[in-house]
Amino acid sequence: MVKITMNKPASARWTILFLVPILLLTGCWQKPTSTKYITDNQGRALILHGTNSSGNAKHSEGHVPWIQEKDVEQEVVEWGFNFVRFLIFWDGIEPERGVFDKAYLDMVEERVNWYTSRGAYVMLDMHQDVYGYGVGGNGAPEWATELSLMDDFALEFPGGSPWWLEYLDPRVIAAFLNFWGYNTHQYLQDHYILSWQKVAERFKDNPGVIGYDLMNEPYPGDLVSAVALTFEKTRLKDFYDRLIPAIRRVDEDKWIFFEPQSFMINFGVASTLPALSDPRSGEKRLAYAPHAYPLTLHEGVAYNLTDKFNMREWNRNRVKELNRHQAPLIVGEFGGSDDVPGFGEYLDDTLEMYDVMGAGWTYWDNHPGGWGPLDSDLNETPKVNRLVRAYPRAIAGQPIEFSFDVETKVFTLEFAEKEGVTGATEIHLPDRHYPNGWRIQSSDAEGRWGYEWDSHRQILSLTADASVVNHRITVSPAN
Ligand code: IDC
């Protein structure tokens, strides 16, 4: 350890001034006052880990993602992921106005079943980037592209990369403004809502489909309201207030995942989205599903202080928002490339933060090559060792905290007994982190607790002593 005292020369004082903020930037993450969890039908708190599946469906024939059943087997059984954010597209569901494509939903359902039949949960994500196909993006069908207003933005648009600069294209601005302008182009939102109802009708009876991510990365259209953060309080809130009750008319039970504005919020700025209501009978089932992309890391710059500052802000602001929304947290997207220096460290830091926050997450995305867990020859990339963690998949009680130390491989879980919860606590203990096996300790008295081990799935099912309130479990590598 370096010891620095204040009577050192000026240079040392500068070192301190410089070091302190760095130390403050990693570790010591905040968590909500009362962390909420998605629960399964036995009342167990679910911690959901998985990937997005898959980005290539934005532009593939029929929006079919690249995955085969064997790839799902690898994600769910080999890597121990219990979750997937499955991309669907308005264009796939309603390719022509008022015409809903049953074959598209059949294709989706077949793939959804690959996941759910293996015990993984599916969140369906109505994806869009840059509005839709009519303006060079993905998501909305061409017929749902209203370009009036475009002349108000008579700029020459250069195009090019990075892809998100396309959000400045006047056609894109116009398409968004018209979509949000419910008074003038009501049919646009109404059809988006109808499309969601078709999806809900199809999946409401599949218990493995845990819910619906209403819209990927909502964007107001114009940069002015994006920067002023006025969109979330007005047009976005109004839209959610139309869409959520409409889905509830078809499906009372599934979780509804709502996102804040993406721009700026993704890298840590505070969201202004007000609390939403859920008209279902019983407790509300709304989950907060923001994305996390530190600014420069996303653009391929080495993991640095700006990113750490972004993550600190992201953590601080999401906690405030969770306190406002009183909802569980699912981080629907975060990701990057192994080629970026420090990317591994970033992953460890960010995954530790999610654990502290009691969050679930889906990595962007599972498409091989680039950012994917697999390279283009379908070999594992280094990031898999970090994404695959020891984690509590389902906690039979009230979670207090859990952690996985990536250096020592020590996993800890603390939880309390909770009325009405049944079943075992399931912990994923990946073979890759415990090549010589592991040993487990519990704060429960000897003989009053026990476990079963599924070596194929690498899942430990723990039964705690129900006569004591708190349980603390520690798993460490066997020597
Ligand atoms: C990216 C894909 C990239 C594609 C681009 C535009 O990785 O290949 O060219 O979309 O379609 C998001 C979006 C998500 C992005 C992802 C990474 O929700 O669709 O995927 N990202 O850039 N928001 C911030 C980052």
Coordinates of C-alpha atoms and ligand atoms in Angstrom, one line a residue:
M1 CA 0.0 0.0 0.0
V2 CA 1.3 3.5 -0.8
K3 CA 1.4 5.8 2.2
I4 CA 1.2 9.5 1.5
T5 CA 1.3 12.2 4.1
M6 CA 0.5 15.9 3.7
N7 CA 4.0 17.2 4.5
K8 CA 5.3 15.7 1.3
P9 CA 6.3 18.1 -1.5
A10 CA 3.7 19.8 -3.7
S11 CA 3.9 17.0 -6.3
A12 CA 2.7 14.5 -3.8
R13 CA -0.3 16.7 -2.9
W14 CA -1.2 16.7 -6.6
T15 CA -0.9 13.0 -6.6
I16 CA -3.4 12.8 -3.8
L17 CA -5.8 15.2 -5.5
F18 CA -5.6 13.1 -8.5
L19 CA -5.8 9.7 -6.8
V20 CA -8.8 10.4 -4.5
P21 CA -11.3 10.9 -7.3
I22 CA -10.1 7.7 -9.1
L23 CA -10.6 5.8 -5.9
L24 CA -14.0 7.2 -5.5
L25 CA -14.9 6.2 -9.0
T26 CA -14.8 2.5 -8.7
G27 CA -16.3 0.3 -5.9
C28 CA -18.6 1.5 -3.2
W29 CA -21.7 1.5 -5.4
Q30 CA -25.0 2.8 -4.1
K31 CA -28.2 0.8 -4.0
P32 CA -31.8 1.8 -3.7
T33 CA -33.4 2.4 -0.3
S34 CA -35.5 -0.7 -0.8
T35 CA -34.4 -2.9 -3.7
K36 CA -37.2 -4.5 -5.7
Y37 CA -37.0 -7.8 -7.4
I38 CA -38.9 -9.6 -10.2
T39 CA -40.3 -12.7 -8.6
D40 CA -41.2 -16.1 -10.0
N41 CA -44.5 -18.0 -9.4
Q42 CA -43.0 -19.4 -6.1
G43 CA -42.3 -15.9 -4.9
R44 CA -38.5 -16.3 -5.3
A45 CA -36.5 -13.2 -6.2
L46 CA -35.0 -13.6 -9.7
I47 CA -31.6 -12.4 -10.6
L48 CA -31.6 -12.5 -14.4
H49 CA -28.4 -12.7 -16.5
G50 CA -28.2 -13.1 -20.3
T51 CA -27.7 -11.5 -23.6
N52 CA -29.6 -9.7 -26.3
S53 CA -30.7 -12.0 -29.1
S54 CA -29.9 -10.7 -31.6
G55 CA -28.9 -7.5 -33.3
N56 CA -28.6 -9.1 -36.7
A57 CA -32.4 -9.6 -36.8
K58 CA -32.7 -5.8 -37.5
H59 CA -31.8 -6.4 -41.1
S60 CA -31.9 -10.2 -41.7
E61 CA -34.5 -11.7 -44.0
G62 CA -37.8 -12.0 -42.1
H63 CA -36.0 -10.5 -39.0
V64 CA -34.8 -14.0 -38.2
P65 CA -31.9 -13.9 -35.7
W66 CA -28.7 -15.9 -36.4
I67 CA -29.1 -18.2 -33.4
Q68 CA -29.7 -22.0 -33.8
E69 CA -31.0 -24.1 -31.0
K70 CA -27.5 -25.3 -30.2
D71 CA -26.5 -21.7 -29.5
V72 CA -29.3 -21.3 -27.1
E73 CA -28.2 -24.5 -25.4
Q74 CA -24.7 -23.0 -25.0
E75 CA -26.0 -19.7 -23.5
V76 CA -28.4 -21.3 -21.1
V77 CA -26.8 -24.7 -20.1
E78 CA -23.1 -24.1 -20.6
W79 CA -22.9 -20.5 -19.6
G80 CA -25.7 -20.6 -17.1
F81 CA -27.7 -17.6 -18.4
N82 CA -31.3 -17.7 -17.2
F83 CA -32.5 -14.7 -19.3
V84 CA -32.6 -13.3 -22.8
R85 CA -33.7 -9.9 -24.2
F86 CA -35.2 -11.1 -27.5
L87 CA -35.5 -8.5 -30.2
I88 CA -38.8 -8.2 -32.1
F89 CA -39.7 -5.5 -34.7
W90 CA -42.9 -3.6 -35.4
D91 CA -42.0 -4.1 -39.1
G92 CA -42.1 -7.9 -38.5
I93 CA -45.4 -7.9 -36.7
E94 CA -47.3 -5.4 -38.9
P95 CA -45.5 -5.2 -42.2
E96 CA -48.5 -3.6 -43.8
R97 CA -50.9 -1.3 -42.1
G98 CA -53.5 -3.4 -40.3
V99 CA -52.0 -6.7 -41.6
F100 CA -50.4 -8.7 -38.8
D101 CA -48.0 -11.4 -39.9
K102 CA -48.7 -14.7 -38.1
A103 CA -45.7 -16.4 -39.6
Y104 CA -43.4 -13.8 -38.1
L105 CA -44.8 -14.5 -34.6
D106 CA -44.5 -18.2 -35.3
M107 CA -40.8 -17.7 -36.0
V108 CA -40.4 -15.7 -32.8
E109 CA -42.3 -18.2 -30.8
E110 CA -40.2 -21.1 -31.9
R111 CA -37.0 -19.3 -30.8
V112 CA -38.6 -18.1 -27.6
N113 CA -39.4 -21.7 -26.8
W114 CA -35.7 -22.7 -27.3
Y115 CA -35.0 -20.5 -24.3
T116 CA -38.1 -21.1 -22.1
S117 CA -38.0 -24.9 -22.6
R118 CA -34.5 -24.8 -21.0
G119 CA -35.7 -22.8 -18.0
A120 CA -34.6 -19.3 -19.2
Y121 CA -36.9 -16.3 -19.1
V122 CA -37.6 -14.2 -22.1
M123 CA -38.1 -10.4 -22.2
L124 CA -39.5 -9.4 -25.6
D125 CA -37.9 -6.1 -26.8
M126 CA -39.7 -4.0 -29.4
H127 CA -36.5 -2.8 -31.0
Q128 CA -35.8 0.3 -33.0
D129 CA -32.8 2.4 -33.8
V130 CA -33.1 5.6 -35.7
Y131 CA -36.9 5.2 -36.0
G132 CA -37.4 2.7 -38.8
Y133 CA -36.9 1.2 -42.2
G134 CA -38.4 4.2 -44.0
V135 CA -35.6 6.4 -42.9
G136 CA -32.5 4.1 -42.9
G137 CA -33.0 2.7 -39.4
N138 CA -34.8 -0.4 -38.0
G139 CA -38.0 -1.0 -36.1
A140 CA -41.0 0.9 -37.6
P141 CA -42.4 -0.4 -40.9
E142 CA -42.1 1.9 -43.9
W143 CA -45.8 2.6 -44.0
A144 CA -45.5 4.1 -40.5
T145 CA -43.1 6.8 -41.5
E146 CA -44.7 10.3 -41.7
L147 CA -42.3 12.8 -43.1
S148 CA -44.3 16.0 -42.9
L149 CA -42.4 18.6 -40.8
M150 CA -39.2 17.5 -42.5
D151 CA -38.9 20.9 -44.3
D152 CA -38.5 22.5 -40.9
F153 CA -35.2 20.7 -40.6
A154 CA -33.8 21.5 -44.1
L155 CA -30.3 20.6 -43.3
E156 CA -28.0 18.7 -45.6
F157 CA -27.4 15.5 -43.7
P158 CA -23.9 13.9 -44.2
G159 CA -24.7 10.4 -42.8
G160 CA -21.9 8.0 -42.0
S161 CA -20.7 6.6 -38.7
P162 CA -21.0 6.2 -35.8
W163 CA -24.5 4.9 -36.5
W164 CA -26.3 7.1 -33.9
L165 CA -25.4 10.3 -35.8
E166 CA -28.3 9.2 -38.1
Y167 CA -30.5 10.5 -35.3
L168 CA -29.7 14.0 -36.7
D169 CA -31.0 13.1 -40.2
P170 CA -34.0 15.5 -40.9
R171 CA -36.1 12.6 -42.1
V172 CA -35.5 10.7 -38.8
I173 CA -36.3 13.8 -36.8
A174 CA -39.5 14.3 -38.7
A175 CA -40.5 10.6 -38.4
F176 CA -40.1 10.7 -34.7
L177 CA -41.8 14.0 -34.2
N178 CA -44.8 12.8 -36.1
F179 CA -44.9 9.5 -34.2
W180 CA -45.0 11.4 -30.9
G181 CA -47.5 13.9 -32.2
Y182 CA -50.5 11.9 -31.2
N183 CA -53.0 14.7 -32.0
T184 CA -52.0 14.9 -35.6
H185 CA -51.0 11.3 -36.4
Q186 CA -52.9 9.3 -33.9
Y187 CA -52.8 6.1 -36.1
L188 CA -49.1 5.7 -35.6
Q189 CA -49.1 5.1 -31.9
D190 CA -52.5 3.3 -32.1
H191 CA -50.9 0.7 -34.5
Y192 CA -47.8 0.4 -32.4
I193 CA -50.1 -0.4 -29.5
L194 CA -52.2 -2.9 -31.6
S195 CA -49.0 -4.6 -32.5
W196 CA -48.1 -5.0 -28.8
Q197 CA -51.5 -6.4 -28.2
K198 CA -50.9 -9.1 -30.9
V199 CA -47.6 -10.0 -29.2
A200 CA -49.2 -10.2 -25.8
E201 CA -52.1 -12.3 -27.1
R202 CA -49.5 -14.7 -28.5
F203 CA -47.3 -15.0 -25.4
K204 CA -49.5 -14.3 -22.4
D205 CA -49.8 -18.0 -21.6
N206 CA -46.1 -18.9 -21.8
P207 CA -44.9 -18.5 -18.2
G208 CA -41.3 -18.4 -19.5
V209 CA -42.0 -15.1 -21.2
I210 CA -41.5 -12.8 -18.3
G211 CA -42.5 -9.6 -20.0
Y212 CA -42.4 -6.9 -22.5
D213 CA -39.8 -4.1 -23.1
L214 CA -42.1 -1.4 -24.5
M215 CA -39.7 0.4 -26.8
N216 CA -36.0 0.3 -27.3
E217 CA -34.3 3.6 -26.5
P218 CA -37.1 6.1 -26.9
Y219 CA -35.8 9.3 -28.6
P220 CA -37.8 12.5 -28.9
G221 CA -36.7 13.3 -32.5
D222 CA -35.3 16.7 -32.0
L223 CA -32.1 17.3 -30.1
V224 CA -33.5 20.4 -28.3
S225 CA -36.0 18.5 -26.3
A226 CA -33.6 15.6 -25.9
V227 CA -31.0 17.9 -24.2
A228 CA -33.7 19.8 -22.3
L229 CA -35.0 16.5 -21.0
T230 CA -38.6 17.6 -21.5
F231 CA -39.7 14.6 -23.6
E232 CA -39.9 12.0 -20.8
K233 CA -42.3 14.1 -18.7
T234 CA -44.6 14.8 -21.6
R235 CA -44.8 12.8 -24.8
L236 CA -43.1 9.7 -23.5
K237 CA -45.2 9.6 -20.3
D238 CA -48.4 10.1 -22.4
F239 CA -47.3 7.3 -24.7
Y240 CA -46.6 4.9 -21.8
D241 CA -50.0 5.9 -20.3
R242 CA -51.7 4.7 -23.4
L243 CA -49.6 1.6 -24.1
I244 CA -49.5 0.1 -20.6
P245 CA -53.3 -0.1 -20.0
A246 CA -53.7 -1.4 -23.6
I247 CA -51.3 -4.3 -22.9
R248 CA -53.1 -4.9 -19.6
R249 CA -56.4 -5.4 -21.4
V250 CA -54.8 -8.4 -23.0
D251 CA -52.3 -9.6 -20.3
E252 CA -52.7 -8.7 -16.6
D253 CA -49.8 -10.6 -15.3
K254 CA -46.5 -10.2 -17.2
W255 CA -43.9 -7.7 -16.3
I256 CA -43.8 -4.5 -18.3
F257 CA -40.3 -3.1 -18.8
F258 CA -40.1 0.6 -19.4
E259 CA -37.1 2.6 -20.6
P260 CA -36.1 6.2 -20.1
Q261 CA -34.9 8.4 -23.0
S262 CA -31.7 6.8 -24.2
F263 CA -29.7 9.8 -25.2
M264 CA -27.6 11.2 -22.3
I265 CA -29.4 8.9 -19.7
N266 CA -27.4 5.9 -21.2
F267 CA -24.2 7.5 -20.0
G268 CA -25.4 8.6 -16.6
V269 CA -27.5 11.8 -16.8
A270 CA -30.6 11.8 -14.6
S271 CA -33.9 10.8 -16.2
T272 CA -37.0 13.0 -15.7
L273 CA -39.5 10.2 -16.3
P274 CA -42.3 10.4 -13.7
A275 CA -43.5 7.3 -11.9
L276 CA -45.9 5.3 -14.0
S277 CA -49.0 3.5 -13.0
D278 CA -50.0 -0.1 -13.7
P279 CA -53.8 -0.7 -14.0
R280 CA -53.6 -4.5 -13.2
S281 CA -55.3 -5.8 -10.1
G282 CA -52.7 -6.6 -7.4
E283 CA -49.2 -5.2 -7.0
K284 CA -47.8 -3.3 -9.9
R285 CA -45.5 -5.2 -12.3
L286 CA -43.4 -2.5 -13.9
A287 CA -39.6 -2.9 -14.1
Y288 CA -37.1 -0.2 -15.0
A289 CA -35.0 -1.2 -18.0
P290 CA -32.4 1.5 -18.8
H291 CA -29.2 1.0 -20.8
A292 CA -25.7 1.7 -19.7
Y293 CA -23.0 2.9 -22.2
P294 CA -20.1 5.0 -20.8
L295 CA -19.5 7.6 -23.5
T296 CA -16.0 6.9 -24.8
L297 CA -15.9 3.1 -24.2
H298 CA -18.8 2.8 -26.6
E299 CA -16.7 4.5 -29.2
G300 CA -13.9 2.1 -28.8
V301 CA -11.6 4.3 -26.6
A302 CA -9.7 2.6 -23.8
Y303 CA -11.6 2.4 -20.5
N304 CA -10.8 5.7 -18.7
L305 CA -11.8 8.2 -16.1
T306 CA -14.6 9.7 -18.2
D307 CA -16.2 6.2 -18.4
K308 CA -15.7 5.8 -14.6
F309 CA -17.3 9.1 -14.0
N310 CA -20.2 8.2 -16.3
M311 CA -20.7 4.9 -14.4
R312 CA -20.6 6.7 -11.0
E313 CA -23.3 9.1 -12.3
W314 CA -25.3 6.3 -13.8
N315 CA -25.3 4.5 -10.5
R316 CA -26.2 7.5 -8.5
N317 CA -29.0 8.7 -10.8
R318 CA -30.5 5.2 -11.4
V319 CA -30.7 4.7 -7.7
K320 CA -32.7 8.0 -7.3
E321 CA -35.0 6.9 -10.2
L322 CA -35.4 3.4 -8.7
N323 CA -36.5 5.1 -5.4
R324 CA -39.0 7.1 -7.5
H325 CA -40.3 4.2 -9.6
Q326 CA -40.2 1.6 -6.8
A327 CA -39.4 -1.0 -9.5
P328 CA -36.8 -3.8 -10.1
L329 CA -33.9 -2.9 -12.3
I330 CA -33.0 -4.7 -15.5
V331 CA -30.1 -3.3 -17.5
G332 CA -31.3 -4.1 -21.0
E333 CA -28.0 -3.2 -22.8
F334 CA -24.4 -2.7 -22.0
G335 CA -21.4 -4.0 -24.0
G336 CA -18.3 -3.4 -26.0
S337 CA -15.3 -5.0 -27.7
D338 CA -12.5 -7.1 -26.1
D339 CA -10.2 -5.1 -28.4
V340 CA -10.7 -2.0 -26.3
P341 CA -8.0 -1.7 -23.7
G342 CA -9.5 -2.1 -20.2
F343 CA -12.7 -3.6 -21.5
G344 CA -12.3 -6.6 -19.1
E345 CA -11.8 -4.3 -16.1
Y346 CA -14.9 -2.3 -17.3
L347 CA -17.0 -5.5 -17.4
D348 CA -15.9 -6.5 -13.9
D349 CA -16.6 -3.1 -12.5
T350 CA -20.0 -2.8 -14.2
L351 CA -21.1 -6.3 -13.2
E352 CA -20.1 -5.7 -9.6
M353 CA -22.2 -2.5 -9.7
Y354 CA -25.3 -4.5 -11.0
D355 CA -24.9 -7.1 -8.3
V356 CA -24.8 -4.3 -5.6
M357 CA -28.0 -2.8 -7.1
G358 CA -29.7 -6.2 -7.2
A359 CA -30.1 -5.8 -11.0
G360 CA -30.7 -8.2 -13.8
W361 CA -28.9 -7.6 -17.1
T362 CA -28.6 -8.6 -20.7
Y363 CA -25.4 -8.0 -22.6
W364 CA -25.4 -6.3 -26.0
D365 CA -25.4 -8.6 -28.0
N366 CA -24.9 -12.3 -28.8
H367 CA -24.2 -11.9 -32.5
P368 CA -20.8 -13.5 -33.2
G369 CA -17.9 -11.3 -34.0
G370 CA -17.5 -7.6 -32.9
W371 CA -18.9 -7.3 -29.5
G372 CA -20.3 -10.9 -29.3
P373 CA -19.4 -13.5 -26.7
L374 CA -18.3 -15.7 -29.6
D375 CA -16.0 -14.6 -32.4
S376 CA -17.0 -15.1 -36.0
D377 CA -15.6 -18.7 -35.9
L378 CA -17.9 -19.3 -32.9
N379 CA -15.0 -19.5 -30.5
E380 CA -15.4 -18.0 -27.1
T381 CA -14.0 -14.5 -26.6
P382 CA -12.3 -13.5 -23.3
K383 CA -15.4 -11.6 -22.1
V384 CA -17.3 -14.9 -21.6
N385 CA -15.2 -15.6 -18.5
R386 CA -16.3 -12.3 -17.0
L387 CA -20.0 -12.4 -18.1
V388 CA -20.3 -15.9 -16.7
R389 CA -20.4 -15.3 -12.9
A390 CA -21.4 -17.1 -9.8
Y391 CA -24.8 -15.6 -9.1
P392 CA -28.1 -16.4 -7.3
R393 CA -30.6 -17.2 -10.1
A394 CA -33.5 -17.5 -7.7
I395 CA -33.5 -16.5 -4.0
A396 CA -36.1 -18.2 -1.8
G397 CA -36.6 -15.2 0.5
Q398 CA -35.8 -11.5 0.8
P399 CA -32.4 -10.8 -0.8
I400 CA -30.1 -8.6 1.4
E401 CA -26.9 -8.7 -0.7
F402 CA -24.8 -10.9 -2.9
S403 CA -21.4 -10.6 -4.4
F404 CA -18.8 -12.5 -6.5
D405 CA -15.1 -11.6 -6.2
V406 CA -13.6 -12.2 -9.6
E407 CA -10.1 -12.5 -8.1
T408 CA -10.7 -14.9 -5.2
K409 CA -13.9 -16.5 -6.7
V410 CA -15.6 -16.2 -3.4
F411 CA -19.3 -15.9 -3.7
T412 CA -21.5 -14.6 -0.9
L413 CA -25.3 -14.4 -0.5
E414 CA -27.3 -13.0 2.3
F415 CA -31.1 -13.3 2.5
A416 CA -33.9 -13.4 4.9
E417 CA -36.9 -15.6 5.3
K418 CA -40.0 -14.3 3.6
E419 CA -43.6 -15.2 4.1
G420 CA -45.2 -17.2 1.3
V421 CA -42.0 -18.0 -0.7
T422 CA -41.5 -21.7 -1.6
G423 CA -38.8 -23.7 -3.3
A424 CA -35.0 -23.8 -3.1
T425 CA -32.5 -21.0 -3.6
E426 CA -30.6 -21.6 -6.9
I427 CA -27.0 -20.6 -7.3
H428 CA -25.1 -20.8 -10.5
L429 CA -21.5 -22.0 -9.8
P430 CA -19.7 -22.1 -13.1
D431 CA -17.2 -25.0 -13.5
R432 CA -14.8 -22.5 -15.2
H433 CA -14.3 -20.6 -11.9
Y434 CA -14.1 -23.7 -9.8
P435 CA -11.9 -26.2 -11.7
N436 CA -11.1 -28.1 -8.5
G437 CA -14.6 -27.8 -7.1
W438 CA -15.9 -25.5 -4.3
R439 CA -16.9 -25.6 -0.7
I440 CA -19.9 -24.0 0.8
Q441 CA -20.6 -22.7 4.3
S442 CA -23.8 -21.4 5.8
S443 CA -24.7 -19.5 8.9
D444 CA -27.4 -22.0 9.5
A445 CA -26.8 -24.6 12.1
E446 CA -25.1 -27.9 11.0
G447 CA -27.7 -30.4 9.9
R448 CA -30.5 -27.8 9.5
W449 CA -29.6 -26.9 5.9
G450 CA -28.7 -28.7 2.8
Y451 CA -28.2 -28.6 -1.0
E452 CA -28.4 -30.6 -4.2
W453 CA -25.9 -30.1 -7.0
D454 CA -26.8 -30.4 -10.7
S455 CA -23.4 -30.8 -12.2
H456 CA -24.7 -30.6 -15.8
R457 CA -26.4 -27.3 -15.3
Q458 CA -23.8 -26.2 -12.6
I459 CA -26.7 -25.2 -10.4
L460 CA -26.8 -25.6 -6.6
S461 CA -30.2 -25.8 -5.0
L462 CA -30.0 -24.8 -1.4
T463 CA -32.5 -25.4 1.3
A464 CA -32.1 -23.1 4.3
D465 CA -33.2 -23.5 7.9
A466 CA -36.6 -21.9 7.9
S467 CA -36.5 -21.5 11.7
V468 CA -33.9 -18.7 11.5
V469 CA -34.5 -15.3 9.9
N470 CA -31.2 -14.6 8.2
H471 CA -29.0 -16.8 6.1
R472 CA -25.5 -16.1 5.0
I473 CA -23.9 -18.4 2.4
T474 CA -20.3 -18.4 1.3
V475 CA -18.9 -20.4 -1.5
S476 CA -15.1 -20.6 -2.1
P477 CA -12.9 -22.6 -4.4
A478 CA -11.8 -26.0 -3.0
N479 CA -8.0 -26.3 -2.8
Ligands
IDC1 C1 -25.9 -1.4 -32.7 C2 -25.2 -2.5 -33.4 C3 -24.6 -2.1 -34.7 C4 -25.6 -1.4 -35.6 C5 -26.3 -0.3 -34.8 C6 -27.5 0.4 -35.6 O1 -24.2 -3.1 -32.5 O2 -24.0 -3.2 -35.4 O3 -25.0 -0.8 -36.7 O4 -26.8 -0.8 -33.6 O5 -28.5 -0.6 -35.8 C7 -27.8 0.9 -28.7 C8 -28.9 0.3 -29.4 C9 -28.4 -1.0 -30.2 C10 -27.0 -0.7 -30.7 C11 -26.1 -0.7 -29.5 C12 -24.6 -0.6 -29.8 O6 -30.1 0.0 -28.7 O7 -29.3 -1.3 -31.2 O8 -26.6 -1.8 -31.5 N1 -26.5 0.5 -28.7 O9 -24.2 0.5 -30.5 N2 -27.9 2.0 -27.9 C13 -26.6 2.3 -27.5 C14 -25.7 1.4 -28.0

